[in-house]
Coordinates of C-alpha atoms and ligand atoms in Angstrom, one line a residue:
M13 CA 15.6 -14.3 18.9
T14 CA 17.2 -11.8 16.8
T15 CA 15.0 -9.4 15.4
F16 CA 15.8 -7.0 11.9
Q17 CA 16.6 -4.0 14.4
D18 CA 19.6 -5.9 15.9
L19 CA 21.1 -6.1 12.6
S20 CA 21.4 -2.3 12.5
L21 CA 19.2 -0.8 9.7
P22 CA 18.0 2.4 8.6
S23 CA 14.6 2.8 10.0
N24 CA 13.3 3.0 6.6
L25 CA 14.5 -0.2 5.9
L26 CA 12.8 -1.5 8.8
E27 CA 9.9 0.2 8.2
N28 CA 9.3 -1.5 4.6
L29 CA 9.7 -4.9 6.3
H30 CA 7.9 -4.6 8.9
A31 CA 5.1 -3.4 6.2
L32 CA 5.7 -6.2 4.1
G33 CA 5.0 -8.6 6.8
Y34 CA 8.7 -9.6 8.1
K35 CA 9.3 -9.9 11.5
S36 CA 12.5 -11.5 12.0
P37 CA 15.1 -12.7 10.4
T38 CA 15.7 -16.6 9.5
P39 CA 18.9 -17.9 10.4
I40 CA 20.2 -17.9 6.9
Q41 CA 19.9 -13.9 6.7
E42 CA 21.1 -13.4 10.3
Q43 CA 23.8 -14.7 9.3
T44 CA 24.6 -14.4 6.0
I45 CA 23.3 -10.1 6.0
P46 CA 26.2 -8.9 8.2
L47 CA 29.1 -10.7 6.1
L48 CA 27.0 -9.6 3.0
R49 CA 27.5 -5.9 4.4
E50 CA 31.0 -6.2 4.9
D51 CA 31.7 -6.9 1.4
K52 CA 32.6 -10.6 2.1
D53 CA 32.3 -13.6 -0.6
I54 CA 29.8 -16.4 0.8
I55 CA 29.4 -19.4 0.4
A56 CA 25.6 -20.3 1.6
Q57 CA 24.0 -23.2 2.0
A58 CA 20.1 -23.4 3.9
K59 CA 17.1 -25.6 3.4
T60 CA 14.9 -24.9 0.3
G61 CA 12.3 -22.5 1.8
S62 CA 14.4 -21.0 4.5
G63 CA 14.2 -16.8 2.8
K64 CA 17.5 -17.1 1.1
T65 CA 16.0 -14.7 -1.3
L66 CA 15.7 -11.8 1.2
A67 CA 19.4 -12.9 2.6
F68 CA 21.0 -11.6 -0.9
L69 CA 18.4 -8.8 -1.5
L70 CA 18.5 -6.8 1.2
P71 CA 22.1 -6.3 1.7
L72 CA 22.4 -5.7 -2.1
I73 CA 19.2 -2.8 -2.1
L74 CA 21.1 -1.2 1.1
K75 CA 24.3 -0.6 -0.8
L76 CA 23.2 0.5 -4.5
D77 CA 23.9 3.8 -5.7
E78 CA 20.4 5.5 -6.0
T79 CA 21.8 8.5 -8.2
E80 CA 22.8 6.9 -10.9
H81 CA 21.9 4.0 -13.1
F82 CA 24.0 2.1 -14.1
P83 CA 24.0 -2.2 -13.5
Q84 CA 25.6 -2.2 -10.2
A85 CA 24.8 -5.6 -9.3
L86 CA 24.2 -9.2 -11.6
I87 CA 22.3 -12.4 -10.7
I88 CA 22.3 -15.1 -12.4
A89 CA 19.9 -18.0 -11.9
P90 CA 18.7 -20.8 -13.7
T91 CA 15.5 -20.6 -14.8
R92 CA 13.0 -17.5 -16.1
E93 CA 10.3 -18.2 -13.5
L94 CA 13.2 -18.2 -10.4
C95 CA 14.3 -14.2 -12.2
E96 CA 11.1 -12.9 -12.0
Q97 CA 10.5 -14.1 -9.1
I98 CA 13.5 -12.5 -7.3
A99 CA 12.7 -9.5 -8.9
G100 CA 9.5 -9.4 -8.1
E101 CA 10.8 -9.4 -4.3
A102 CA 13.7 -7.0 -5.6
N103 CA 10.8 -4.8 -6.5
K104 CA 9.3 -4.8 -2.8
L105 CA 11.7 -4.3 -1.1
A106 CA 13.1 -1.5 -2.7
R107 CA 10.4 0.3 -2.5
Y108 CA 11.8 2.4 0.5
K109 CA 14.3 3.3 -2.2
K110 CA 12.9 6.5 -4.3
D111 CA 14.3 4.8 -7.6
V112 CA 15.8 1.0 -7.9
K113 CA 15.7 -0.4 -11.4
V114 CA 15.5 -3.7 -11.5
T115 CA 15.3 -5.4 -15.5
T116 CA 14.7 -9.0 -15.9
L117 CA 16.7 -10.6 -18.7
Y118 CA 16.2 -14.5 -19.9
G119 CA 15.1 -16.0 -22.7
G120 CA 11.6 -17.0 -25.1
T121 CA 10.7 -12.6 -24.6
S122 CA 11.3 -10.3 -27.2
L123 CA 15.0 -9.3 -27.5
T124 CA 14.4 -5.7 -28.5
K125 CA 11.6 -4.7 -25.6
Q126 CA 14.4 -6.3 -23.4
V127 CA 17.2 -3.9 -25.2
A128 CA 14.7 -0.8 -24.7
S129 CA 13.9 -1.4 -21.5
L130 CA 18.0 -1.4 -20.7
E131 CA 17.9 2.1 -22.4
K132 CA 16.3 3.4 -19.4
G133 CA 18.4 2.5 -17.2
A134 CA 19.2 -0.6 -15.2
D135 CA 20.0 -0.8 -11.4
I136 CA 20.1 -4.9 -11.0
L137 CA 19.9 -7.3 -13.9
I138 CA 18.6 -10.6 -13.0
G139 CA 18.8 -13.2 -15.9
T140 CA 19.7 -16.3 -17.3
P141 CA 23.1 -17.5 -18.8
G142 CA 21.7 -17.5 -22.4
R143 CA 20.3 -14.7 -22.5
L144 CA 22.5 -12.4 -20.2
L145 CA 25.9 -13.8 -22.5
D146 CA 23.7 -13.0 -25.8
H147 CA 22.8 -9.1 -24.4
F148 CA 27.0 -8.9 -23.5
S149 CA 27.6 -10.3 -26.9
R150 CA 25.5 -7.4 -28.6
E151 CA 27.0 -4.9 -26.1
T152 CA 23.5 -4.7 -25.2
I153 CA 24.7 -5.0 -21.3
H154 CA 27.9 -3.5 -19.9
L155 CA 29.1 -5.3 -17.0
G156 CA 32.3 -2.6 -15.8
Q157 CA 30.3 -1.6 -13.3
I158 CA 28.8 -4.5 -11.8
K159 CA 29.8 -4.5 -7.7
T160 CA 28.2 -7.8 -7.2
L161 CA 27.7 -11.0 -8.6
I162 CA 25.0 -13.3 -7.6
L163 CA 24.5 -16.9 -8.5
D164 CA 21.2 -18.3 -7.2
E165 CA 20.8 -22.4 -7.6
A166 CA 24.1 -22.4 -8.5
D167 CA 24.5 -26.4 -8.7
R168 CA 21.3 -26.7 -11.0
M169 CA 22.9 -24.4 -13.3
L170 CA 26.0 -26.6 -14.0
D171 CA 23.6 -29.6 -14.2
M172 CA 22.4 -28.1 -17.6
G173 CA 25.3 -27.1 -18.6
F174 CA 25.7 -23.7 -18.2
A175 CA 29.7 -23.4 -16.9
D176 CA 30.6 -22.3 -19.8
D177 CA 28.5 -19.1 -20.0
I178 CA 28.7 -18.3 -16.5
L179 CA 32.4 -17.8 -16.6
K180 CA 32.5 -16.3 -20.1
L181 CA 30.2 -13.4 -18.3
V182 CA 32.0 -13.4 -14.7
S183 CA 35.8 -12.3 -17.4
N184 CA 33.8 -9.5 -17.9
L185 CA 33.0 -8.5 -14.8
P186 CA 35.6 -5.9 -12.2
K187 CA 37.7 -7.7 -10.4
Q188 CA 37.3 -5.9 -7.2
R189 CA 33.6 -7.4 -6.7
Q190 CA 31.9 -8.7 -4.1
S191 CA 30.1 -12.9 -4.9
I192 CA 28.1 -14.9 -3.7
L193 CA 26.4 -18.0 -4.0
F194 CA 23.5 -19.4 -2.7
S195 CA 21.7 -23.2 -2.9
A196 CA 20.0 -25.4 -0.6
T197 CA 22.1 -28.2 -2.4
Y198 CA 26.3 -28.4 -3.2
P199 CA 27.3 -30.8 -4.8
E200 CA 31.3 -31.7 -5.1
N201 CA 31.6 -30.0 -9.0
I202 CA 30.7 -27.2 -8.4
D203 CA 34.0 -26.6 -6.8
K204 CA 35.5 -25.7 -10.2
L205 CA 33.2 -23.0 -10.4
T206 CA 33.7 -21.6 -7.0
K207 CA 37.2 -21.8 -6.9
V208 CA 37.3 -18.8 -10.0
I209 CA 34.6 -17.0 -9.2
L210 CA 35.2 -16.2 -5.1
S211 CA 38.1 -15.1 -3.5
N212 CA 39.0 -15.9 0.0
P213 CA 35.0 -17.1 0.5
Q214 CA 33.2 -18.2 3.7
E215 CA 30.8 -20.9 4.4
V216 CA 27.4 -20.2 5.4
K217 CA 26.2 -23.4 6.2
I218 CA 22.3 -23.8 8.0
A219 CA 21.7 -27.2 8.6
S220 CA 18.2 -28.3 9.9
K221 CA 17.4 -29.9 12.8
E222 CA 15.8 -33.2 12.7
K223 CA 12.6 -31.4 14.6
E224 CA 12.9 -28.0 11.7
V225 CA 12.2 -30.9 9.1
A226 CA 8.4 -30.0 8.3
I227 CA 8.0 -32.1 4.8
E228 CA 6.8 -35.3 5.4
E229 CA 7.9 -37.9 3.3
F230 CA 6.2 -41.0 2.2
V231 CA 7.3 -44.0 -1.2
Y232 CA 5.5 -46.0 -2.7
A233 CA 5.8 -49.6 -4.4
V234 CA 3.8 -49.2 -7.3
D235 CA 2.7 -50.7 -10.2
E236 CA 0.2 -49.1 -11.9
K237 CA 2.0 -44.8 -12.0
D238 CA -1.7 -44.0 -13.0
K239 CA -4.1 -45.3 -10.7
A240 CA -1.1 -44.8 -8.1
L241 CA -1.4 -40.9 -8.6
L242 CA -5.1 -40.8 -8.4
T243 CA -4.7 -43.0 -4.9
T244 CA -2.6 -40.6 -3.8
L245 CA -4.3 -37.8 -4.5
K246 CA -7.9 -38.8 -3.2
H247 CA -6.1 -40.0 0.3
F248 CA -4.3 -37.1 0.7
Q249 CA -6.7 -34.7 -0.4
P250 CA -4.8 -31.8 -0.8
N251 CA -5.4 -27.8 -1.9
L252 CA -2.4 -27.0 -4.7
A253 CA -0.6 -30.1 -6.0
L254 CA 2.9 -30.3 -7.2
V255 CA 3.7 -33.3 -9.8
F256 CA 6.8 -34.1 -11.0
C257 CA 7.8 -35.8 -13.8
N258 CA 11.2 -36.6 -15.7
T259 CA 10.4 -35.9 -19.1
K260 CA 8.4 -32.9 -20.9
V261 CA 6.3 -35.9 -22.9
K262 CA 4.7 -37.7 -20.0
T263 CA 4.3 -34.4 -18.1
T264 CA 1.5 -33.6 -20.9
E265 CA 0.7 -37.5 -20.8
V266 CA 0.1 -37.0 -17.2
S267 CA -2.0 -33.9 -17.5
D268 CA -4.5 -35.6 -20.4
M269 CA -5.2 -38.3 -18.0
L270 CA -5.6 -36.3 -14.8
N271 CA -7.8 -34.1 -17.5
N272 CA -9.9 -36.9 -17.7
K273 CA -10.3 -38.1 -14.5
G274 CA -12.1 -34.9 -14.0
F275 CA -8.7 -32.7 -12.2
D276 CA -7.6 -29.0 -13.4
V277 CA -4.8 -29.2 -14.2
A278 CA -1.7 -27.0 -15.4
T279 CA 1.1 -28.2 -17.3
M280 CA 4.8 -26.7 -16.9
N281 CA 7.7 -27.8 -19.2
G282 CA 10.4 -26.6 -21.6
D283 CA 8.0 -26.8 -25.0
L284 CA 5.6 -24.2 -23.6
E285 CA 6.1 -20.3 -25.1
Q286 CA 7.3 -18.4 -22.0
Y287 CA 3.8 -16.2 -21.9
E288 CA 1.9 -20.4 -21.0
R289 CA 4.3 -20.8 -18.9
Q290 CA 3.8 -18.0 -17.0
E291 CA 0.3 -18.3 -17.2
M292 CA 0.1 -21.9 -16.2
L293 CA 2.0 -20.5 -12.9
L294 CA -0.5 -18.2 -11.9
Q295 CA -3.4 -20.7 -12.5
F296 CA -1.6 -23.0 -10.5
A297 CA -0.8 -20.2 -7.4
N298 CA -4.4 -19.0 -7.4
G299 CA -6.0 -21.9 -7.5
S300 CA -8.1 -21.6 -11.0
L301 CA -5.7 -25.2 -11.3
P302 CA -5.0 -26.5 -8.4
V303 CA -2.7 -29.1 -9.5
L304 CA 0.5 -28.8 -11.9
V305 CA 2.2 -30.7 -13.6
A306 CA 5.7 -29.9 -13.9
T307 CA 9.2 -30.8 -15.4
D308 CA 12.2 -30.1 -13.1
L309 CA 11.7 -26.5 -15.2
A310 CA 9.6 -26.2 -11.6
A311 CA 11.7 -27.7 -8.9
R312 CA 14.4 -24.5 -8.5
G313 CA 13.5 -21.8 -6.2
L314 CA 9.8 -21.2 -7.0
D315 CA 7.8 -20.2 -3.6
I316 CA 4.1 -20.5 -4.2
D317 CA 2.3 -20.5 -1.3
G318 CA 0.1 -23.0 0.0
I319 CA 1.1 -26.9 -2.0
D320 CA 0.8 -29.0 0.6
L321 CA 1.6 -32.1 -2.3
V322 CA 4.6 -32.9 -3.7
I323 CA 4.6 -35.6 -6.0
N324 CA 7.2 -37.7 -7.6
Y325 CA 4.9 -39.7 -10.5
D326 CA 8.7 -40.5 -11.3
T327 CA 11.9 -41.3 -9.1
P328 CA 14.1 -37.8 -10.0
M329 CA 17.6 -38.6 -10.9
K330 CA 19.5 -37.2 -8.7
T331 CA 19.9 -36.2 -4.7
E332 CA 20.0 -32.7 -5.5
D333 CA 16.5 -33.5 -7.6
Y334 CA 14.9 -35.1 -5.0
T335 CA 15.7 -31.8 -2.3
H336 CA 14.6 -29.0 -4.0
R337 CA 11.2 -31.3 -5.6
I338 CA 9.9 -31.8 -2.6
G339 CA 11.3 -28.2 -1.0
R340 CA 8.7 -26.6 -3.3
T341 CA 5.8 -27.6 -0.5
G342 CA 6.9 -27.2 3.5
R343 CA 8.0 -23.9 3.3
A344 CA 8.2 -20.9 5.0
D345 CA 7.9 -22.3 8.6
K346 CA 5.1 -24.8 7.2
S347 CA 4.6 -28.1 7.0
G348 CA 4.1 -30.5 3.7
L349 CA 3.6 -33.7 2.2
A350 CA 6.1 -35.5 -0.1
V351 CA 5.0 -38.7 -2.1
T352 CA 7.6 -40.6 -4.7
L353 CA 5.8 -43.5 -6.5
C354 CA 8.1 -46.0 -7.6
D355 CA 8.0 -49.1 -10.0
E356 CA 10.6 -51.0 -10.3
Y357 CA 12.9 -49.0 -10.9
G358 CA 12.4 -46.3 -9.2
L359 CA 12.7 -48.0 -5.9
R360 CA 16.8 -48.7 -7.7
K361 CA 16.8 -45.2 -8.5
L362 CA 15.3 -44.1 -5.5
S363 CA 18.2 -46.8 -3.3
E364 CA 20.6 -44.9 -4.9
I365 CA 19.4 -40.9 -4.7
K366 CA 17.3 -41.3 -0.2
P367 CA 19.2 -45.0 0.7
E368 CA 17.1 -43.8 4.1
L369 CA 14.0 -43.8 2.4
K370 CA 11.9 -47.4 2.4
A371 CA 8.4 -47.8 0.7
E372 CA 5.6 -48.8 1.8
K373 CA 2.2 -50.9 0.1
I374 CA 0.1 -48.6 -1.9
S375 CA -2.5 -50.3 -1.0
T376 CA -2.3 -49.1 3.1
L377 CA -4.1 -45.4 1.5
S378 CA -7.6 -45.2 1.4
P379 CA -8.7 -43.0 -1.3
N380 CA -11.6 -40.9 -1.0
K381 CA -13.4 -41.9 -5.0
N382 CA -15.5 -38.9 -4.2
F383 CA -12.4 -36.5 -4.0
Y384 CA -11.8 -34.6 -7.0
M385 CA -9.8 -31.4 -7.1
Q386 CA -11.3 -28.9 -9.4
G387 CA -10.9 -25.1 -9.4
E388 CA -13.3 -22.8 -7.9
V389 CA -12.3 -19.9 -9.2
A390 CA -10.6 -19.5 -12.9
T391 CA -9.2 -16.6 -14.5
L392 CA -9.5 -14.4 -16.3
C393 CA -7.2 -12.0 -18.4
I394 CA -7.1 -8.1 -19.0
D395 CA -4.8 -6.8 -21.5
G396 CA -3.8 -3.8 -19.6
G397 CA -1.5 -3.5 -16.7
K398 CA 0.8 -1.7 -15.1
K399 CA 2.4 0.5 -18.3
K400 CA -1.1 1.7 -18.2
K401 CA -1.3 2.6 -14.8
V402 CA -4.0 -0.3 -14.1
R403 CA -3.7 -1.3 -10.1
A404 CA -5.3 -4.1 -8.3
G405 CA -7.7 -1.7 -6.4
D406 CA -9.0 -0.6 -10.3
I407 CA -10.2 -3.8 -10.9
L408 CA -11.3 -4.7 -7.8
G409 CA -13.4 -1.1 -8.2
T410 CA -15.0 -2.1 -11.4
L411 CA -15.6 -5.6 -10.9
C412 CA -17.4 -4.9 -7.0
K413 CA -18.9 -1.2 -7.8
D414 CA -19.3 -1.3 -11.6
I415 CA -20.9 -5.2 -12.5
G416 CA -22.4 -6.3 -8.6
I417 CA -19.4 -8.9 -8.1
D418 CA -18.9 -9.7 -4.3
N419 CA -15.4 -8.7 -2.6
K420 CA -15.6 -12.3 -1.3
D421 CA -16.3 -13.7 -4.7
I422 CA -13.3 -12.1 -6.0
G423 CA -9.5 -13.9 -5.5
K424 CA -5.9 -13.1 -6.6
I425 CA -5.2 -10.0 -8.5
N426 CA -2.2 -10.0 -10.7
V427 CA -0.6 -6.3 -11.9
Y428 CA 1.9 -7.1 -15.0
A429 CA 3.4 -4.0 -16.9
T430 CA 1.3 -5.5 -20.2
H431 CA -1.6 -7.6 -18.7
S432 CA -3.1 -8.5 -15.2
Y433 CA -5.3 -11.4 -14.2
V434 CA -7.9 -11.8 -11.3
A435 CA -9.4 -14.8 -10.4
I436 CA -13.5 -15.2 -10.3
K437 CA -15.5 -17.6 -8.1
R438 CA -16.8 -20.0 -10.9
S439 CA -20.3 -19.4 -10.0
V440 CA -20.0 -15.6 -11.6
I441 CA -17.7 -16.1 -13.6
K442 CA -19.5 -15.4 -16.4
K443 CA -21.0 -12.1 -14.9
A444 CA -17.5 -10.6 -14.4
F445 CA -16.0 -11.7 -18.2
N446 CA -19.4 -10.2 -19.8
G447 CA -19.3 -7.2 -17.3
L448 CA -15.3 -6.1 -18.2
K449 CA -16.0 -6.7 -21.7
N450 CA -18.7 -4.3 -22.0
G451 CA -17.1 -1.5 -19.1
K452 CA -14.7 -0.1 -18.5
I453 CA -11.7 -0.4 -15.8
K454 CA -10.2 3.2 -14.8
G455 CA -12.7 5.0 -17.9
K456 CA -10.7 2.7 -20.5
K457 CA -12.0 0.2 -22.6
L458 CA -10.0 -3.1 -22.2
R459 CA -9.7 -6.2 -23.8
V460 CA -10.4 -9.6 -21.5
W461 CA -10.4 -12.8 -22.0
W462 CA -11.4 -16.2 -19.8
L463 CA -8.0 -18.9 -19.6
G464 CA -8.5 -22.8 -19.1
Ligands
ADP280 P1 14.8 -19.8 -0.6 O1 15.0 -19.2 -1.3 O2 15.3 -20.5 1.0 O3 14.1 -21.5 -0.8 P2 13.2 -18.1 -0.4 O4 13.6 -17.3 -0.5 O5 12.1 -18.5 -1.4 O6 13.2 -19.5 -0.1 O7 11.6 -17.9 0.5 C1 10.6 -18.7 1.3 C2 10.0 -18.1 1.8 O8 9.7 -16.9 3.1 C3 8.7 -16.2 0.6 O9 7.6 -16.7 0.4 C4 9.3 -15.5 2.0 O10 8.3 -14.9 1.3 C5 9.4 -15.8 3.1 N1 10.3 -15.1 3.9 C6 11.5 -14.8 3.8 N2 12.2 -14.5 5.1 C7 10.9 -14.0 5.9 C8 11.3 -14.1 7.0 N3 11.8 -13.2 8.1 N4 9.8 -13.5 7.8 C9 9.1 -14.4 7.3 N5 8.9 -15.0 6.1 C10 10.0 -14.9 4.9
MG281 MG1 15.4 -19.9 -3.8

């Protein structure tokens, strides 16, 4: 097996990879990292959850010029959440370098704040096409020194109608640059983008071998979808379930239905404010709301640990959407389950997009009437984060030492620039909430909210 050492990486980077728990490169990393280090343009395709992010970030961070701060790399991705995820990974990976600045630029958040952050200097820009173009036209970003362009989930961006925005951005990049495309799926229409953007690209495709397929897929023919959804959840009894609907309205209806049946549910769709989208995702990922009902907004790229069941409440419209939706489970060599619930129309659709899948009767499932999905934990939001020098350890300290909460009753802690979130067992959350409200973190009084 190839190791990271075999890729002849500098020792401080190797140490950092070790600290981050990455033992050996995945096949896509093994194949693309050497090519990318040689500045080749590439189109890379590998299944969902196979570690594509690290594959494109590692060579990029290796090559960054640390002595100056100007945008050296541009990463374009279809959704805000994916930008955040890539930025998080980039920050972790770049820890071994002195001072790498990663800036995210997407809609739904204040332009002024983004401009202020850009003014401090940015090495890597990660954004959605629309907002990036917006900054470019206002001349708040300068693309003249970009050396590397990366398009993550490029085919999705085409679907979303971003081709023109992307081409406009690219036409303003230096001709001498490296261009890279990564995705799990490539439809034919991608050619028109690749011809213009990449020069003489090498194609790297990691075929998924039969035995590697970690996601088990089921299709059920159903009359009543709501009932079938409950049956599915109560039969498979997942820890974290992601339910996809085709429309925003439907996500709300299905969430309400599940809520009424005693499930703790998060909803994610494009109608929500950006902070709501982030809080929903966070409460799902930390187990406070163990079911997430979402549109295809959540289908691409999101890497949430522990999703063991993906359900298509609505049949997706395209093969690629199907692949990406179910790819939210079975990540990094874990196994997962995917269930598609089809009414008559859904069955017809599915026979077009996944003809190899055969429907079974939902009556073959044996639901446990008494199974519900309720968060053992709930989430508290604290109005202090990195900018106020709050760290996870500080929050933990206050909760354990000052308030007397047991370490085992405290779940995930997420610290962002201006806010932090902590998951706490519901049995003691009132005590934690009151304690934080009246107490101090790092000697500072901070405001606290109880989400959900
Ligand atoms: P993709 O973009 O291919 O869908 P991601 O880049 O999101 O997949 O990676 C999926 C998961 O695998 C992430 O949690 C990531 O941290 C993990 N991962 C990536 N590379 C490795 C590696 N070399 N060893 C172990 N885990 C890895
Ligand atoms: Mg990805």
